[in-house]
Short mmCIF file of C-alpha atoms in Angstrom, two decimals:
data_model
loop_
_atom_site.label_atom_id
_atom_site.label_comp_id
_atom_site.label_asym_id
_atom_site.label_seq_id
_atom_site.Cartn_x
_atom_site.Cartn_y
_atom_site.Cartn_z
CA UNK A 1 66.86 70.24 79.15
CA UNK A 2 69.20 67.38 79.21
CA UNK A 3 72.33 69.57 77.45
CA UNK A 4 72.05 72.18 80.03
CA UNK A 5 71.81 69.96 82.40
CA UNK A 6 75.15 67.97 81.43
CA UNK A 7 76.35 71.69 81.54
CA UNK A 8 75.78 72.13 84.30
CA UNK A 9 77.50 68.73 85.95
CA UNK A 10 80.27 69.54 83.82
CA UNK A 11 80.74 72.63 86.50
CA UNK A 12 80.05 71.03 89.26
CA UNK A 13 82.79 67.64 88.40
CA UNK A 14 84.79 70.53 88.03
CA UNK A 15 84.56 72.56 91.01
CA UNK A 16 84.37 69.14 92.61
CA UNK A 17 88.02 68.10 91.90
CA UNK A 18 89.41 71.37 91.76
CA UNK A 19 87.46 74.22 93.42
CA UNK A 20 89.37 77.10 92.17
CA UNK A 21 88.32 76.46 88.85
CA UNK A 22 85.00 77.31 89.71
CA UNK A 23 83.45 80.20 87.50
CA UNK A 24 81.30 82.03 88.80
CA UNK A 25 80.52 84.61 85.53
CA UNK A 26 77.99 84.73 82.80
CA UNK A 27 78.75 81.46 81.05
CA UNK A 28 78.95 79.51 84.06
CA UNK A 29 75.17 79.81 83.42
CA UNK A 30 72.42 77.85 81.97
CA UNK A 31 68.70 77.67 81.45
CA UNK A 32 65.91 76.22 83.29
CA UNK A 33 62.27 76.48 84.43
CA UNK A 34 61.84 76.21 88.55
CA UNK A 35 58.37 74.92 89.92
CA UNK A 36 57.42 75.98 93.14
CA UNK A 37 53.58 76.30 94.34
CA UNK A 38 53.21 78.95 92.86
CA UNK A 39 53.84 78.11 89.33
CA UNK A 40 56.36 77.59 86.60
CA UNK A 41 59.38 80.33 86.66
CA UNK A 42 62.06 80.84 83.69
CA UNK A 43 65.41 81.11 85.54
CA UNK A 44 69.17 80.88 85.55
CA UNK A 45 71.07 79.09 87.55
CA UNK A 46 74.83 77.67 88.21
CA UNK A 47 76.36 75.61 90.97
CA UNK A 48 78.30 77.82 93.87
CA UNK A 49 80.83 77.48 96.32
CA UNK A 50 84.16 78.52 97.25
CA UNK A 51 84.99 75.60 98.34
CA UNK A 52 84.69 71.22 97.37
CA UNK A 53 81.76 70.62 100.00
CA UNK A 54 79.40 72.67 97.69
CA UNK A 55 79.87 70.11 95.22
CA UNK A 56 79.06 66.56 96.12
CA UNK A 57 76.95 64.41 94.45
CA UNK A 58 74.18 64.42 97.39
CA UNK A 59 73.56 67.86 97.82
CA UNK A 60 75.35 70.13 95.63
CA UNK A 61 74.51 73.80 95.95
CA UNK A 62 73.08 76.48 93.24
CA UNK A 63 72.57 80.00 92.57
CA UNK A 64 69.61 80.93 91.04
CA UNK A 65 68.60 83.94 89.14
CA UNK A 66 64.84 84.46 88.62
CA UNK A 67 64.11 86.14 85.16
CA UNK A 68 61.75 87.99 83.27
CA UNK A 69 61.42 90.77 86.37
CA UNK A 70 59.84 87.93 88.58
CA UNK A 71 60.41 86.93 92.23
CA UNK A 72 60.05 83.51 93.85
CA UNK A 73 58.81 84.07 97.41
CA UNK A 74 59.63 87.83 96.95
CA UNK A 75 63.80 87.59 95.85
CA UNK A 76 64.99 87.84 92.56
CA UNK A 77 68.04 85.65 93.56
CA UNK A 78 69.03 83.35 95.73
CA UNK A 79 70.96 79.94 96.80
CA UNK A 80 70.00 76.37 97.31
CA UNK A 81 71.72 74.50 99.29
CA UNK A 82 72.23 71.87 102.21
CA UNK A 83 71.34 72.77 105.23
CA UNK A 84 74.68 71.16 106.34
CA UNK A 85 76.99 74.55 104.81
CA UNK A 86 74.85 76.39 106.87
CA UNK A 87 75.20 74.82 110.48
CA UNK A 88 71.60 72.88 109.83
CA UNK A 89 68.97 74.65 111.82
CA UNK A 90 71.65 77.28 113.32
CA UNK A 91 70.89 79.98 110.33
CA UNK A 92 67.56 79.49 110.75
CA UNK A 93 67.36 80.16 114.02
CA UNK A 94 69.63 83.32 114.21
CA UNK A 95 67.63 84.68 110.67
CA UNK A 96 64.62 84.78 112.69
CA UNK A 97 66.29 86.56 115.75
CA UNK A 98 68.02 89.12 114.11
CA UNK A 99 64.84 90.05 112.13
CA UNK A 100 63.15 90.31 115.46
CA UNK A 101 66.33 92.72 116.59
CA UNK A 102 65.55 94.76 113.35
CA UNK A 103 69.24 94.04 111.63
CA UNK A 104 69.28 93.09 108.20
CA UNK A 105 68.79 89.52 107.83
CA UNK A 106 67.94 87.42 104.48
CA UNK A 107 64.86 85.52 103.75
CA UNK A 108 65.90 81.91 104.97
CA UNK A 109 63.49 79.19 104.44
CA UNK A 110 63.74 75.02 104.42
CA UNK A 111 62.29 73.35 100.77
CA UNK A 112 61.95 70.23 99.13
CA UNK A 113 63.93 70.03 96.20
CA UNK A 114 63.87 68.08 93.17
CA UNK A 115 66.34 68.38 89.95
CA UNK A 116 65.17 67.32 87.21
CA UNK A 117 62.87 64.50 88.70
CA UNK A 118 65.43 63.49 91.19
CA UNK A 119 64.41 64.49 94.91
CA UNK A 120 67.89 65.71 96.53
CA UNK A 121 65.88 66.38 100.00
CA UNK A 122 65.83 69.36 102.26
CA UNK A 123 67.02 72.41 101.33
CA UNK A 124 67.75 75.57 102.30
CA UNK A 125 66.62 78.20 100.39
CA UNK A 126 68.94 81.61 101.14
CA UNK A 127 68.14 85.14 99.82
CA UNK A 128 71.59 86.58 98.42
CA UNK A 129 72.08 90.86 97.93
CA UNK A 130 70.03 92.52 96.72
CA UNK A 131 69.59 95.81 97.21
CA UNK A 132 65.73 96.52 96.19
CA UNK A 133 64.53 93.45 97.00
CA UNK A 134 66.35 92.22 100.62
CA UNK A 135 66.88 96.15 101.61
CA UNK A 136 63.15 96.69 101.11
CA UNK A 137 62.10 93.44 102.31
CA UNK A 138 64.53 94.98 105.87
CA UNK A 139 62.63 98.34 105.63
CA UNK A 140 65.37 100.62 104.59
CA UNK A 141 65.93 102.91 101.78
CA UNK A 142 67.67 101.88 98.43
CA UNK A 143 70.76 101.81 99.04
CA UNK A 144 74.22 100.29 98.16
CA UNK A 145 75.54 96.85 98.95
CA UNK A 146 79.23 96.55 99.40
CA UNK A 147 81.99 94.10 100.42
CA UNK A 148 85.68 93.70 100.84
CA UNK A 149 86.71 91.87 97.88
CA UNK A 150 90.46 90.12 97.15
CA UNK A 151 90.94 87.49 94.38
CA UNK A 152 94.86 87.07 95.83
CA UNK A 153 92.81 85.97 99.14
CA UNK A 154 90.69 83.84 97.41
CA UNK A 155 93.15 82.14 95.35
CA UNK A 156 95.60 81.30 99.00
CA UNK A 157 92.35 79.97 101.13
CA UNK A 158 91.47 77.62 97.70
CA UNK A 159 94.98 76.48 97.10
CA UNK A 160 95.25 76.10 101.17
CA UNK A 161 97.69 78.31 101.90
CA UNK A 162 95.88 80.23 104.37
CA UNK A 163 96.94 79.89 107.93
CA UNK A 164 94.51 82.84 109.50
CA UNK A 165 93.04 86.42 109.16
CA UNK A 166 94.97 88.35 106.75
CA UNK A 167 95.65 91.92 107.41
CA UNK A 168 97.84 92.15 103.97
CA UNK A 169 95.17 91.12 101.45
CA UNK A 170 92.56 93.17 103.88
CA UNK A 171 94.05 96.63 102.80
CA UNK A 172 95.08 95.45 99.62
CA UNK A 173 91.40 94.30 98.89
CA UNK A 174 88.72 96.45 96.77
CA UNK A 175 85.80 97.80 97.92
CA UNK A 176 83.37 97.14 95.17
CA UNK A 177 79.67 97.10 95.07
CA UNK A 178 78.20 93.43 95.37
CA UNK A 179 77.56 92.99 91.83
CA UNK A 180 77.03 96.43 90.96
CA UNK A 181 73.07 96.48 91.46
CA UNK A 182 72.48 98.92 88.39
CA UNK A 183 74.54 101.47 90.69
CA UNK A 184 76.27 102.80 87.66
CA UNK A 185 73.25 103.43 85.51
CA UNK A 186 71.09 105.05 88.37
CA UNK A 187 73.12 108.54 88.88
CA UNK A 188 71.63 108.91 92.59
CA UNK A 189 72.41 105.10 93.52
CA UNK A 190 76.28 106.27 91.88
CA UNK A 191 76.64 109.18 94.08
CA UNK A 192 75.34 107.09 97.32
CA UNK A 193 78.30 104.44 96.21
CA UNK A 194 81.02 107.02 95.91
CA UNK A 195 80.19 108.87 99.17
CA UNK A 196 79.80 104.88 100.66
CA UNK A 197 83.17 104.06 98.56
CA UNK A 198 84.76 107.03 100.25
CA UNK A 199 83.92 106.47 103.67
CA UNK A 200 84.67 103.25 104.09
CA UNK A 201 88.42 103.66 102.89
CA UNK A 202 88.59 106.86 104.98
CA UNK A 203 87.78 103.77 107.61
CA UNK A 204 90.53 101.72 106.41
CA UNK A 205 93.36 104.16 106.17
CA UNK A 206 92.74 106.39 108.34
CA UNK A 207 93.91 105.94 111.63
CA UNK A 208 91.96 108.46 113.75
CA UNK A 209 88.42 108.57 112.26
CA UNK A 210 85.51 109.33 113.98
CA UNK A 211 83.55 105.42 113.73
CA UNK A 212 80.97 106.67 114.72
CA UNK A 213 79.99 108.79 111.83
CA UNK A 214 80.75 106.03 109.20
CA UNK A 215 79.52 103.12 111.34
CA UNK A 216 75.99 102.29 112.68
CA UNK A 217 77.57 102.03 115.90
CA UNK A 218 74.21 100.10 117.76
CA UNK A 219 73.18 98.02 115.29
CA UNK A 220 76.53 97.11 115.10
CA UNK A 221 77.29 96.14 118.52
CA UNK A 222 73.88 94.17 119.14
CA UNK A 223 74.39 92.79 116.08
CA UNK A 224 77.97 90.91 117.52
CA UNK A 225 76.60 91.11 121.04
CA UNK A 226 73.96 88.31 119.48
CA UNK A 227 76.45 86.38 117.36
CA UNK A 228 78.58 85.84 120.55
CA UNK A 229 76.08 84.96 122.96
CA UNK A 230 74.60 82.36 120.13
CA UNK A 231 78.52 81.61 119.36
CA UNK A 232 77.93 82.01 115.57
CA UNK A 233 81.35 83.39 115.16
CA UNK A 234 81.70 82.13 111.17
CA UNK A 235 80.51 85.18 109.37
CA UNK A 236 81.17 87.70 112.19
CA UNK A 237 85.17 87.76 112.54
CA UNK A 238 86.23 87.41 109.04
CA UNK A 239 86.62 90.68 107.37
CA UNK A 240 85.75 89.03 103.46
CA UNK A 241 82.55 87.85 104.99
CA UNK A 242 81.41 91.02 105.42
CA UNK A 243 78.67 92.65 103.41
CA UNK A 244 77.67 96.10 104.38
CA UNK A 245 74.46 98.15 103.51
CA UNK A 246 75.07 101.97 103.57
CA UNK A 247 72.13 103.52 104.76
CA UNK A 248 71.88 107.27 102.54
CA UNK A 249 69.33 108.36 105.59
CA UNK A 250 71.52 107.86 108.30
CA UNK A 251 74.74 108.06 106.10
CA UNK A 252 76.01 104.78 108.06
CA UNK A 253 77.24 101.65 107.39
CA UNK A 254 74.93 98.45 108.86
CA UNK A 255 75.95 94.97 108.80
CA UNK A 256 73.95 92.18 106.42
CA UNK A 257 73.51 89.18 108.72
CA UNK A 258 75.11 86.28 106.61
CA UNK A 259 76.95 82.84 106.70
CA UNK A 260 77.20 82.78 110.34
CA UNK A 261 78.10 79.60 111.42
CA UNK A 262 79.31 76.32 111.40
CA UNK A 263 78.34 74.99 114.21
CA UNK A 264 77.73 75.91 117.81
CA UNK A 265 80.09 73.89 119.74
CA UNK A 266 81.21 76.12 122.87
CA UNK A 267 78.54 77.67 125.58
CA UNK A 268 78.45 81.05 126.53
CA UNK A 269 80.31 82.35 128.36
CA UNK A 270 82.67 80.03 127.70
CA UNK A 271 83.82 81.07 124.16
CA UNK A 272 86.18 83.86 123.40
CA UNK A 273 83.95 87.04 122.95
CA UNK A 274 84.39 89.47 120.16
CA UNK A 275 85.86 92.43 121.64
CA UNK A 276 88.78 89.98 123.82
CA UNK A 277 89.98 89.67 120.44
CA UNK A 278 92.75 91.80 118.88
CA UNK A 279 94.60 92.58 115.30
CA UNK A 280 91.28 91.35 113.35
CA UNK A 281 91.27 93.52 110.08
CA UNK A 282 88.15 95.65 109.58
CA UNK A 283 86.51 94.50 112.79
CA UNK A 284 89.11 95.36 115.57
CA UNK A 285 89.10 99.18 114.06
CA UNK A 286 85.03 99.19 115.80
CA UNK A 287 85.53 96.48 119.12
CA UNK A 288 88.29 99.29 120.16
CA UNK A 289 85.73 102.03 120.17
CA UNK A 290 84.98 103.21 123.82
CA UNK A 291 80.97 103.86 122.42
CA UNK A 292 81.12 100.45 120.86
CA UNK A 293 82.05 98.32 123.88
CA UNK A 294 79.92 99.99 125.98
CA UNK A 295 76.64 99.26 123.74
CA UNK A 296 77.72 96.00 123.13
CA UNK A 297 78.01 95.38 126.76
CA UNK A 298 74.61 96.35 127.47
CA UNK A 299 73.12 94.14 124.44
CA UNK A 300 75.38 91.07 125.71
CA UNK A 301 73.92 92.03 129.36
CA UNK A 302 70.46 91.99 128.42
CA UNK A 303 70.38 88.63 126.20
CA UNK A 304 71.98 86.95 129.23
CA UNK A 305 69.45 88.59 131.49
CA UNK A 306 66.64 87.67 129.79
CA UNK A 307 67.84 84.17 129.14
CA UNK A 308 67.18 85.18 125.18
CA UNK A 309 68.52 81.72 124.01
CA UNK A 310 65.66 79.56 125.92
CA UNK A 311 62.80 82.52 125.18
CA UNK A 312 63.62 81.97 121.47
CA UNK A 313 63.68 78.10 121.77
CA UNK A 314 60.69 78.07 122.77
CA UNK A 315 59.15 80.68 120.79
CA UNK A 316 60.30 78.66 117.66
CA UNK A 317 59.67 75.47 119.11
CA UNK A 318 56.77 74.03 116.59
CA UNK A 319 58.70 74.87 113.51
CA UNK A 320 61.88 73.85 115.26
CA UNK A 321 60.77 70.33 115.95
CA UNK A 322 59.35 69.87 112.49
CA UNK A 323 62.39 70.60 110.86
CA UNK A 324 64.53 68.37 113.45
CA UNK A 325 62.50 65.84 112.18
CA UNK A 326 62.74 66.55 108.48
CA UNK A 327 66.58 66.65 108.36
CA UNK A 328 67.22 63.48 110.79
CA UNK A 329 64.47 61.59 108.08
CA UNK A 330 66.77 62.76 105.45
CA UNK A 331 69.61 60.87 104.78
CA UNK A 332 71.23 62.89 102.11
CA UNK A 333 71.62 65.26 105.02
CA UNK A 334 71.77 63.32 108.66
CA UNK A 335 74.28 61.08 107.85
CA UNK A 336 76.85 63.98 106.78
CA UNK A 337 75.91 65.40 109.48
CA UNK A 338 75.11 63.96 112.41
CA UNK A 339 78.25 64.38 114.70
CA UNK A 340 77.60 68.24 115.18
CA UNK A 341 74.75 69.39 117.32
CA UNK A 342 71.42 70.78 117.71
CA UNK A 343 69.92 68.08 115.53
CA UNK A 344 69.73 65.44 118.29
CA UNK A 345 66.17 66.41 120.46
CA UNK A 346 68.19 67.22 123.57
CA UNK A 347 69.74 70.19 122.60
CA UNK A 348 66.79 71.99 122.89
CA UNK A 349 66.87 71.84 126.41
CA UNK A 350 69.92 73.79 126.68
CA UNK A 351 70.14 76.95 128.73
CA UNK A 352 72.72 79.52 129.41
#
């Protein structure tokens, strides 16, 4: 209705002018009814974003919460947003591939949407944690979702005052579990979290753990091996970026691909690679491991060997062209956008 919907521009003016004034709790909230093909859905919903580029007036983004124990295309919650935060096609693209590599990926899919009458254009439609719905949708057991989390970071990266990767507000951050997923009602789900909680600040702190038997170290290292050979470096070297699914079979942590990149700009091999990199919190503690590198090698090897970027081009290439087409015919999107690549035609002739 129209006073939720002022409500809700309220927020986003807000976050607009001054993104660190964005709240992100309960009342930040309002009421609506989402129509996809499927029918008419009672949901929540509130704009999102850390940061001002969330909030313009072409395409601003949302979070939406599906109620009354529904899904929409299988998620109880999810973003919407332009396919510009999310390097334009790139997410897609490396969505599908790790899903084919069997790492956790989210359900990523390009929609038309309309608020409130008004067509904003293409869309991206992102899958955020869940851990029944994405962990099941990834084939693994129940188990908890958890992430670094520092508001003192936050608060210097929205106020700018944050120059690079900071090891200070790394081991001063919590580890909490992404919005606690009924993990303190359900006593099994509890005890997976505190054994989870446990291991991962054994990780931290301790300075001569065994990796190996608190990280998946395989899924791990194909898992960067692929975000360096595609160069999405965005999500992978960041240590707040992380969300991590401990797996109570294998007692392991696994990495949740997620906000990967920008944009690709550099070709492999010309980019920095992830273990020539040193002093990045959380992630240096693994790229150090002697079992690590030499997996990660071998993935790295084998993407290169099979000339993976070109096989997946072209695997993709139908739904690739369509949306090509669909974004440069948008111009709530296109002109943002247009100076970064892989929506001109030609990049899809390039090979490594």
């Amino acid at each position: 209705n129209f006073k939720n919907y002022k409500k809700l521009e309220f927020h986003r003016q807000k976050a607009r002018s001054s993104p660190q004034l964005l709240t992100t709790d309960s009342s930040s909230y309002v009421s609506g009814v989402l129509e996809n093909n499927n029918g008419m859905h009672r949901v929540d919903l509130r704009v999102k974003g850390k940061f001002g580029d969330h909030h313009n007036s072409l395409q601003p983004s949302f979070r939406i919460k599906v109620k009354d124990g529904k899904t929409i295309q299988g998620m109880k919650n999810f973003a919407l947003q332009s396919p510009g935060r999310r390097g334009l096609l790139l997410e897609w693209i490396l969505h599908k591939v790790f899903k084919e590599k069997d790492i956790i990926s989210l359900r990523y899919n390009f929609v038309n949407f309309f608020l409130n009458g008004e067509n904003l254009g293409i869309y991206v439609l992102e899958e955020h944690f869940d851990n029944e719905t994405l962990i099941e949708n990834n084939k693994r057991r129940k188990g908890p979702i958890i992430k670094f989390f520092d508001e003192g970071w936050l608060k210097k990266i929205r106020y700018g005052f944050f120059g690079g990767w900071d090891n200070e507000s790394y081991y001063k951050s919590q580890v909490k579990p992404y919005k606690n997923q009924g993990i303190f009602i359900d006593s099994t789900q509890f005890a997976n979290f505190e054994y989870a909680f446990n291991k991962l600040q054994d990780f931290r702190t301790n300075g001569h753990v065994d990796i190996d038997q608190i990280i998946n170290i395989k899924i791990f290292a194909k898992y960067l091996a692929i975000n360096d050979y595609f160069g999405a470096i965005h999500g992978s070297r960041d240590w707040s970026d992380y969300r991590l699914y401990y797996n109570p079979i294998t007692t392991l942590f696994e990495p949740i691909a997620y906000d990967l990149t920008d944009y690709w700009t550099n070709k492999f091999p010309d980019r920095e690679l992830i273990i020539e990199k040193e002093n990045l919190p959380f992630l240096s503690k693994i790229t150090s491991n002697h079992l690590f590198q030499k997996n990660y090698i071998f993935e790295l090897s084998e993407l290169v060997r099979t000339n993976f970027f070109r096989k997946t081009i072209r695997k993709y290439s139908n739904e690739i062209g369509l949306y090509v087409e669909l974004i440069m015919n948008d111009n709530r999107i296109y002109p943002q956008f247009k100076k970064y690549p892989f929506v001109e035609s030609d990049i899809l002739d390039t090979t490594y």
